[in-house]
Amino acid sequence: MMAFGLIALIAGAASALMFASIVSGALISLVLVCLAPLPLMLAAIAWGPLCGALGGLAATLVIGVALSPPLALGYGLAIALPAWWLGHLAMLGRPLAGGLAGPDAASLQVEWYPLGRILLWIAVLATLLTAGSLFSLGSDASTISDAMRRGFARVLSLMGEANVTENDPRVGLMVAVTPVLVAASQMATLTLNLWLAAKVAAVSGRLHRPWPDLSGTSLPPMTLVALCVALAFSFFGGMTGILAVVVTTVLIVAYALIGLAVLHIVTRDLANRAFWLAAAYAIIFMFSVSLVLLTVLGLADAVFGLRERFLRNRQPPPLPTS
């Protein structure tokens, strides 16, 4: 029990230090803040959700004492709570009735929480976190827009020699794309942290479930309906339109990740598969427009079942000749 508590405290301290590094103003602190959920997710996956919860509570108290209660509240809601919940879902399973018996029955008799639903939960959390960051600037669309305009105009003025006004076209563009960028970054950050935490747990032998088949991840069918509804409402004005843009963004990123899964499936029979996948990932990181193609691929799979068709028509490998 003492070791359990010590692990929770270490995870909480590491997460709190990574979060508190933002006060230094160094560029590396942005990376550390993005990775702040990682220690708590690792604790929740490797030692159980209670360990992650205790670590998050300890980190929140430390930040409240060392920095300020408002920062501690923001940390608890934006980092500790999502980290604990996603770590809990990653290890959530239920026994199957009539499972196989034998030495490997422990893994065969458990139905683990579907990866597609975990991805959908990440989208929900990313939406809530983005909406929370926007509502921290004001309670209506005009107030939020004015606050962002003042902030971006001040930043651009500090970066350049001329005094940038709030009516500058660059400021308007930044205000328009900020909800999209924040939502996409929240989605990517939560997904990356969960994958890293699970991978570290697997390498250290603390992942108490089989490593899932990530290429088989599929979103629930109603997700496509939700995307269409959110896309329609995104043409509205006011907070309705802003929140609809946020929901549309996180679901598009989710389908882009599904597109990656499709890419891994359809390249299974290619010669030099590792090279082609590495080239594809390099193109994705260098050219953001490729995310549009991934999204189209993920949407096509949701509508037409590309992976099922590919696996159904896949030819078996030839038998070795004597």
Tab-separated table of C-alpha atoms in Angstrom:
chain	number	residue	atom	x	y	z
A	1	MET	CA	0.000	0.000	0.000
A	2	MET	CA	2.890	2.339	0.760
A	3	ALA	CA	4.419	1.632	-2.669
A	4	PHE	CA	1.024	2.298	-4.292
A	5	GLY	CA	0.779	5.688	-2.600
A	6	LEU	CA	4.374	6.526	-3.465
A	7	ILE	CA	3.758	5.790	-7.150
A	8	ALA	CA	0.663	8.030	-7.105
A	9	LEU	CA	2.655	10.850	-5.483
A	10	ILE	CA	5.501	10.490	-7.999
A	11	ALA	CA	3.070	10.588	-10.915
A	12	GLY	CA	1.298	13.611	-9.459
A	13	ALA	CA	4.574	15.433	-8.764
A	14	ALA	CA	5.848	14.792	-12.284
A	15	SER	CA	2.607	16.016	-13.832
A	16	ALA	CA	2.501	19.095	-11.585
A	17	LEU	CA	6.102	20.029	-12.431
A	18	MET	CA	5.423	19.655	-16.148
A	19	PHE	CA	2.355	21.863	-15.841
A	20	ALA	CA	4.091	24.453	-13.656
A	21	SER	CA	6.937	24.797	-16.159
A	22	ILE	CA	4.707	27.160	-18.149
A	23	VAL	CA	5.580	29.975	-15.705
A	24	SER	CA	9.179	29.862	-16.935
A	25	GLY	CA	8.172	31.171	-20.355
A	26	ALA	CA	10.539	28.781	-22.150
A	27	LEU	CA	9.412	27.222	-25.418
A	28	ILE	CA	10.091	23.706	-24.112
A	29	SER	CA	7.467	24.342	-21.437
A	30	LEU	CA	4.756	24.182	-24.119
A	31	VAL	CA	5.776	20.597	-24.868
A	32	LEU	CA	5.899	19.741	-21.159
A	33	VAL	CA	2.427	21.150	-20.559
A	34	CYS	CA	1.056	19.086	-23.447
A	35	LEU	CA	2.622	15.966	-21.873
A	36	ALA	CA	1.428	16.774	-18.342
A	37	PRO	CA	-1.402	14.159	-18.492
A	38	LEU	CA	1.093	11.410	-19.388
A	39	PRO	CA	2.289	10.468	-15.852
A	40	LEU	CA	-1.284	10.316	-14.557
A	41	MET	CA	-2.469	8.231	-17.510
A	42	LEU	CA	0.455	5.871	-17.010
A	43	ALA	CA	-0.388	5.506	-13.319
A	44	ALA	CA	-4.059	4.843	-14.115
A	45	ILE	CA	-3.230	2.248	-16.781
A	46	ALA	CA	-0.371	0.456	-15.029
A	47	TRP	CA	-1.513	0.625	-11.381
A	48	GLY	CA	-5.237	1.260	-11.666
A	49	PRO	CA	-7.529	4.304	-11.904
A	50	LEU	CA	-7.338	4.883	-8.134
A	51	CYS	CA	-3.611	5.484	-8.468
A	52	GLY	CA	-4.195	7.984	-11.258
A	53	ALA	CA	-6.925	9.726	-9.259
A	54	LEU	CA	-4.731	10.053	-6.157
A	55	GLY	CA	-1.867	11.379	-8.278
A	56	GLY	CA	-4.131	13.943	-9.915
A	57	LEU	CA	-5.515	15.054	-6.554
A	58	ALA	CA	-2.028	15.424	-5.104
A	59	ALA	CA	-0.863	17.425	-8.136
A	60	THR	CA	-3.903	19.701	-7.933
A	61	LEU	CA	-3.232	20.439	-4.256
A	62	VAL	CA	0.454	21.137	-4.937
A	63	ILE	CA	-0.368	23.549	-7.765
A	64	GLY	CA	-2.982	25.274	-5.598
A	65	VAL	CA	-0.454	25.867	-2.811
A	66	ALA	CA	2.582	26.664	-4.976
A	67	LEU	CA	0.900	28.739	-7.692
A	68	SER	CA	-2.755	29.687	-7.261
A	69	PRO	CA	-6.165	28.075	-6.675
A	70	PRO	CA	-7.508	29.134	-10.127
A	71	LEU	CA	-4.557	27.420	-11.831
A	72	ALA	CA	-5.121	24.355	-9.670
A	73	LEU	CA	-8.786	24.285	-10.699
A	74	GLY	CA	-7.817	24.591	-14.353
A	75	TYR	CA	-5.238	21.826	-13.976
A	76	GLY	CA	-7.700	19.528	-12.255
A	77	LEU	CA	-10.422	19.986	-14.865
A	78	ALA	CA	-8.257	20.170	-17.993
A	79	ILE	CA	-5.488	17.656	-17.214
A	80	ALA	CA	-6.047	15.481	-14.143
A	81	LEU	CA	-9.698	14.587	-14.764
A	82	PRO	CA	-9.323	13.673	-18.483
A	83	ALA	CA	-6.130	11.709	-17.729
A	84	TRP	CA	-7.850	9.667	-15.036
A	85	TRP	CA	-10.964	9.029	-17.127
A	86	LEU	CA	-9.122	7.936	-20.264
A	87	GLY	CA	-6.783	5.721	-18.236
A	88	HIS	CA	-9.833	4.162	-16.620
A	89	LEU	CA	-11.526	3.527	-19.982
A	90	ALA	CA	-8.364	2.017	-21.469
A	91	MET	CA	-8.391	-0.701	-18.808
A	92	LEU	CA	-12.157	-1.129	-18.596
A	93	GLY	CA	-13.302	-4.658	-19.442
A	94	ARG	CA	-15.946	-7.219	-18.638
A	95	PRO	CA	-15.792	-11.022	-18.622
A	96	LEU	CA	-17.391	-12.854	-21.499
A	97	ALA	CA	-19.856	-15.606	-20.749
A	98	GLY	CA	-18.700	-19.011	-21.968
A	99	GLY	CA	-15.117	-17.904	-22.563
A	100	LEU	CA	-12.400	-20.389	-23.436
A	101	ALA	CA	-10.571	-22.171	-20.677
A	102	GLY	CA	-6.853	-22.746	-20.540
A	103	PRO	CA	-3.652	-20.959	-19.662
A	104	ASP	CA	-4.522	-17.949	-21.866
A	105	ALA	CA	-8.112	-17.669	-20.673
A	106	ALA	CA	-7.424	-14.499	-18.688
A	107	SER	CA	-6.971	-12.544	-21.908
A	108	LEU	CA	-9.531	-14.420	-24.007
A	109	GLN	CA	-12.446	-14.115	-21.621
A	110	VAL	CA	-12.379	-10.323	-21.273
A	111	GLU	CA	-14.185	-7.918	-23.576
A	112	TRP	CA	-12.271	-4.657	-23.419
A	113	TYR	CA	-13.831	-1.247	-23.893
A	114	PRO	CA	-13.888	-0.591	-27.677
A	115	LEU	CA	-11.144	1.639	-29.042
A	116	GLY	CA	-13.640	3.509	-31.190
A	117	ARG	CA	-15.606	4.568	-28.126
A	118	ILE	CA	-12.408	5.661	-26.382
A	119	LEU	CA	-11.628	7.797	-29.436
A	120	LEU	CA	-15.132	9.224	-29.256
A	121	TRP	CA	-14.601	10.034	-25.560
A	122	ILE	CA	-11.387	11.824	-26.504
A	123	ALA	CA	-13.424	13.891	-28.975
A	124	VAL	CA	-15.958	14.718	-26.242
A	125	LEU	CA	-13.214	15.755	-23.824
A	126	ALA	CA	-11.464	17.832	-26.496
A	127	THR	CA	-14.754	19.595	-27.213
A	128	LEU	CA	-15.355	20.352	-23.532
A	129	LEU	CA	-11.804	21.578	-22.992
A	130	THR	CA	-11.932	23.844	-26.045
A	131	ALA	CA	-15.344	25.201	-25.069
A	132	GLY	CA	-14.066	25.817	-21.540
A	133	SER	CA	-11.067	27.767	-22.820
A	134	LEU	CA	-13.364	29.893	-25.008
A	135	PHE	CA	-15.864	30.550	-22.223
A	136	SER	CA	-12.983	31.678	-20.002
A	137	LEU	CA	-12.760	34.712	-22.321
A	138	GLY	CA	-16.461	35.591	-22.137
A	139	SER	CA	-20.003	34.308	-22.090
A	140	ASP	CA	-21.034	35.218	-25.640
A	141	ALA	CA	-19.520	35.160	-29.114
A	142	SER	CA	-18.893	38.914	-29.388
A	143	THR	CA	-17.136	39.115	-26.026
A	144	ILE	CA	-14.940	36.118	-26.869
A	145	SER	CA	-14.121	37.544	-30.296
A	146	ASP	CA	-13.242	40.958	-28.850
A	147	ALA	CA	-11.007	39.397	-26.205
A	148	MET	CA	-9.151	37.346	-28.817
A	149	ARG	CA	-8.811	40.378	-31.098
A	150	ARG	CA	-7.248	42.454	-28.322
A	151	GLY	CA	-4.890	39.637	-27.391
A	152	PHE	CA	-3.751	38.871	-30.935
A	153	ALA	CA	-3.353	42.565	-31.783
A	154	ARG	CA	-1.133	42.986	-28.723
A	155	VAL	CA	0.940	39.935	-29.646
A	156	LEU	CA	1.414	41.070	-33.237
A	157	SER	CA	2.357	44.561	-32.042
A	158	LEU	CA	5.012	43.123	-29.751
A	159	MET	CA	6.385	40.967	-32.564
A	160	GLY	CA	6.556	43.776	-35.135
A	161	GLU	CA	7.457	47.416	-35.253
A	162	ALA	CA	4.072	48.778	-36.309
A	163	ASN	CA	1.128	49.127	-33.972
A	164	VAL	CA	-1.355	46.453	-35.089
A	165	THR	CA	-5.004	47.331	-34.599
A	166	GLU	CA	-7.841	44.973	-33.807
A	167	ASN	CA	-9.242	45.497	-37.322
A	168	ASP	CA	-6.103	44.128	-38.967
A	169	PRO	CA	-6.954	41.262	-41.400
A	170	ARG	CA	-4.310	39.073	-39.768
A	171	VAL	CA	-6.047	39.453	-36.426
A	172	GLY	CA	-9.389	38.495	-37.965
A	173	LEU	CA	-7.847	35.402	-39.525
A	174	MET	CA	-6.291	34.336	-36.220
A	175	VAL	CA	-9.617	34.804	-34.422
A	176	ALA	CA	-11.369	32.675	-37.043
A	177	VAL	CA	-8.921	29.766	-36.941
A	178	THR	CA	-8.230	29.721	-33.188
A	179	PRO	CA	-11.215	27.489	-32.227
A	180	VAL	CA	-10.208	25.034	-34.969
A	181	LEU	CA	-6.544	24.942	-33.946
A	182	VAL	CA	-7.316	24.620	-30.228
A	183	ALA	CA	-9.830	21.808	-30.803
A	184	ALA	CA	-7.482	19.912	-33.128
A	185	SER	CA	-4.540	20.299	-30.729
A	186	GLN	CA	-6.616	19.080	-27.779
A	187	MET	CA	-7.700	16.040	-29.774
A	188	ALA	CA	-4.161	15.245	-30.901
A	189	THR	CA	-2.643	15.830	-27.448
A	190	LEU	CA	-5.065	13.563	-25.589
A	191	THR	CA	-4.704	10.811	-28.195
A	192	LEU	CA	-0.900	10.994	-28.173
A	193	ASN	CA	-0.697	10.953	-24.378
A	194	LEU	CA	-2.960	7.926	-24.097
A	195	TRP	CA	-0.970	6.032	-26.741
A	196	LEU	CA	2.349	6.896	-25.067
A	197	ALA	CA	1.071	5.891	-21.630
A	198	ALA	CA	-0.193	2.538	-22.922
A	199	LYS	CA	3.034	1.921	-24.854
A	200	VAL	CA	5.213	2.666	-21.807
A	201	ALA	CA	3.026	0.373	-19.690
A	202	ALA	CA	3.320	-2.391	-22.308
A	203	VAL	CA	7.106	-2.078	-22.573
A	204	SER	CA	7.478	-2.152	-18.787
A	205	GLY	CA	5.200	-5.196	-18.478
A	206	ARG	CA	2.502	-3.292	-16.578
A	207	LEU	CA	-0.186	-3.330	-19.279
A	208	HIS	CA	-2.710	-5.829	-17.926
A	209	ARG	CA	-4.482	-6.372	-21.234
A	210	PRO	CA	-3.410	-7.493	-24.718
A	211	TRP	CA	-2.109	-4.730	-26.945
A	212	PRO	CA	-5.127	-3.734	-29.074
A	213	ASP	CA	-5.276	-3.831	-32.846
A	214	LEU	CA	-5.184	-0.094	-33.512
A	215	SER	CA	-5.718	-0.588	-37.249
A	216	GLY	CA	-9.135	-2.075	-36.514
A	217	THR	CA	-10.427	0.999	-34.666
A	218	SER	CA	-13.869	2.130	-35.834
A	219	LEU	CA	-16.076	4.938	-34.595
A	220	PRO	CA	-19.719	4.200	-33.700
A	221	PRO	CA	-22.015	4.590	-36.746
A	222	MET	CA	-23.915	7.538	-35.253
A	223	THR	CA	-20.680	9.552	-35.183
A	224	LEU	CA	-21.091	10.243	-38.892
A	225	VAL	CA	-24.581	11.606	-38.239
A	226	ALA	CA	-23.217	13.815	-35.464
A	227	LEU	CA	-20.553	15.142	-37.835
A	228	CYS	CA	-23.159	16.047	-40.456
A	229	VAL	CA	-25.322	17.827	-37.875
A	230	ALA	CA	-22.348	19.728	-36.437
A	231	LEU	CA	-21.213	20.710	-39.935
A	232	ALA	CA	-24.683	22.093	-40.695
A	233	PHE	CA	-24.794	24.130	-37.463
A	234	SER	CA	-21.280	25.475	-38.076
A	235	PHE	CA	-22.761	27.884	-40.640
A	236	PHE	CA	-24.813	29.528	-37.882
A	237	GLY	CA	-23.652	32.645	-36.072
A	238	GLY	CA	-22.954	33.254	-32.402
A	239	MET	CA	-21.922	30.632	-29.887
A	240	THR	CA	-23.925	27.963	-31.709
A	241	GLY	CA	-21.733	28.311	-34.757
A	242	ILE	CA	-18.502	28.446	-32.755
A	243	LEU	CA	-19.322	25.326	-30.750
A	244	ALA	CA	-20.458	23.540	-33.907
A	245	VAL	CA	-17.102	24.359	-35.524
A	246	VAL	CA	-15.341	22.884	-32.494
A	247	VAL	CA	-17.397	19.668	-32.663
A	248	THR	CA	-16.846	19.435	-36.421
A	249	THR	CA	-13.098	19.849	-35.959
A	250	VAL	CA	-12.675	17.141	-33.318
A	251	LEU	CA	-14.767	14.671	-35.310
A	252	ILE	CA	-12.792	15.416	-38.476
A	253	VAL	CA	-9.568	14.726	-36.570
A	254	ALA	CA	-11.126	11.498	-35.272
A	255	TYR	CA	-11.924	10.385	-38.820
A	256	ALA	CA	-8.419	11.385	-39.908
A	257	LEU	CA	-7.108	8.952	-37.285
A	258	ILE	CA	-9.448	6.319	-38.702
A	259	GLY	CA	-7.923	7.136	-42.086
A	260	LEU	CA	-4.524	6.267	-40.630
A	261	ALA	CA	-5.940	2.941	-39.498
A	262	VAL	CA	-7.225	2.298	-43.026
A	263	LEU	CA	-3.787	3.168	-44.392
A	264	HIS	CA	-2.192	0.565	-42.132
A	265	ILE	CA	-4.672	-2.072	-43.319
A	266	VAL	CA	-4.423	-1.481	-47.059
A	267	THR	CA	-0.604	-1.434	-47.031
A	268	ARG	CA	-0.237	-4.838	-45.371
A	269	ASP	CA	0.633	-6.653	-48.584
A	270	LEU	CA	3.007	-4.028	-49.968
A	271	ALA	CA	6.682	-4.764	-50.353
A	272	ASN	CA	8.802	-2.453	-48.195
A	273	ARG	CA	5.707	-1.596	-46.167
A	274	ALA	CA	7.724	0.095	-43.412
A	275	PHE	CA	9.273	2.479	-45.942
A	276	TRP	CA	5.927	3.453	-47.447
A	277	LEU	CA	4.342	4.005	-44.034
A	278	ALA	CA	7.310	6.107	-42.915
A	279	ALA	CA	7.018	8.174	-46.101
A	280	ALA	CA	3.283	8.614	-45.525
A	281	TYR	CA	3.840	9.807	-41.939
A	282	ALA	CA	6.551	12.216	-43.117
A	283	ILE	CA	4.170	13.688	-45.697
A	284	ILE	CA	1.451	14.031	-43.053
A	285	PHE	CA	3.752	15.953	-40.710
A	286	MET	CA	5.157	18.186	-43.457
A	287	PHE	CA	1.953	18.937	-45.355
A	288	SER	CA	-1.149	19.546	-43.275
A	289	VAL	CA	-3.327	19.313	-46.387
A	290	SER	CA	-2.709	15.561	-46.319
A	291	LEU	CA	-4.949	15.446	-43.232
A	292	VAL	CA	-7.838	16.226	-45.577
A	293	LEU	CA	-7.026	13.112	-47.594
A	294	LEU	CA	-6.848	11.042	-44.399
A	295	THR	CA	-10.223	12.389	-43.321
A	296	VAL	CA	-11.733	11.495	-46.697
A	297	LEU	CA	-10.243	8.024	-46.343
A	298	GLY	CA	-11.717	7.634	-42.861
A	299	LEU	CA	-15.132	8.854	-44.008
A	300	ALA	CA	-15.049	6.537	-47.012
A	301	ASP	CA	-14.310	3.618	-44.705
A	302	ALA	CA	-17.249	4.586	-42.488
A	303	VAL	CA	-19.613	4.715	-45.462
A	304	PHE	CA	-18.315	1.937	-47.716
A	305	GLY	CA	-16.415	-0.320	-45.297
A	306	LEU	CA	-13.080	-0.134	-47.118
A	307	ARG	CA	-11.198	-2.222	-44.575
A	308	GLU	CA	-13.781	-4.985	-44.569
A	309	ARG	CA	-13.774	-5.093	-48.367
A	310	PHE	CA	-9.974	-5.192	-48.480
A	311	LEU	CA	-9.673	-7.968	-45.910
A	312	ARG	CA	-12.452	-9.949	-47.589
A	313	ASN	CA	-10.786	-9.777	-50.995
A	314	ARG	CA	-7.264	-10.217	-49.690
A	315	GLN	CA	-5.519	-13.138	-51.333
A	316	PRO	CA	-3.838	-15.622	-48.989
A	317	PRO	CA	-0.056	-15.836	-49.290
A	318	PRO	CA	1.200	-18.556	-51.642
A	319	LEU	CA	2.208	-21.874	-50.133
A	320	PRO	CA	5.942	-22.492	-49.950
A	321	THR	CA	7.238	-24.835	-52.617
A	322	SER	CA	9.345	-27.829	-51.647
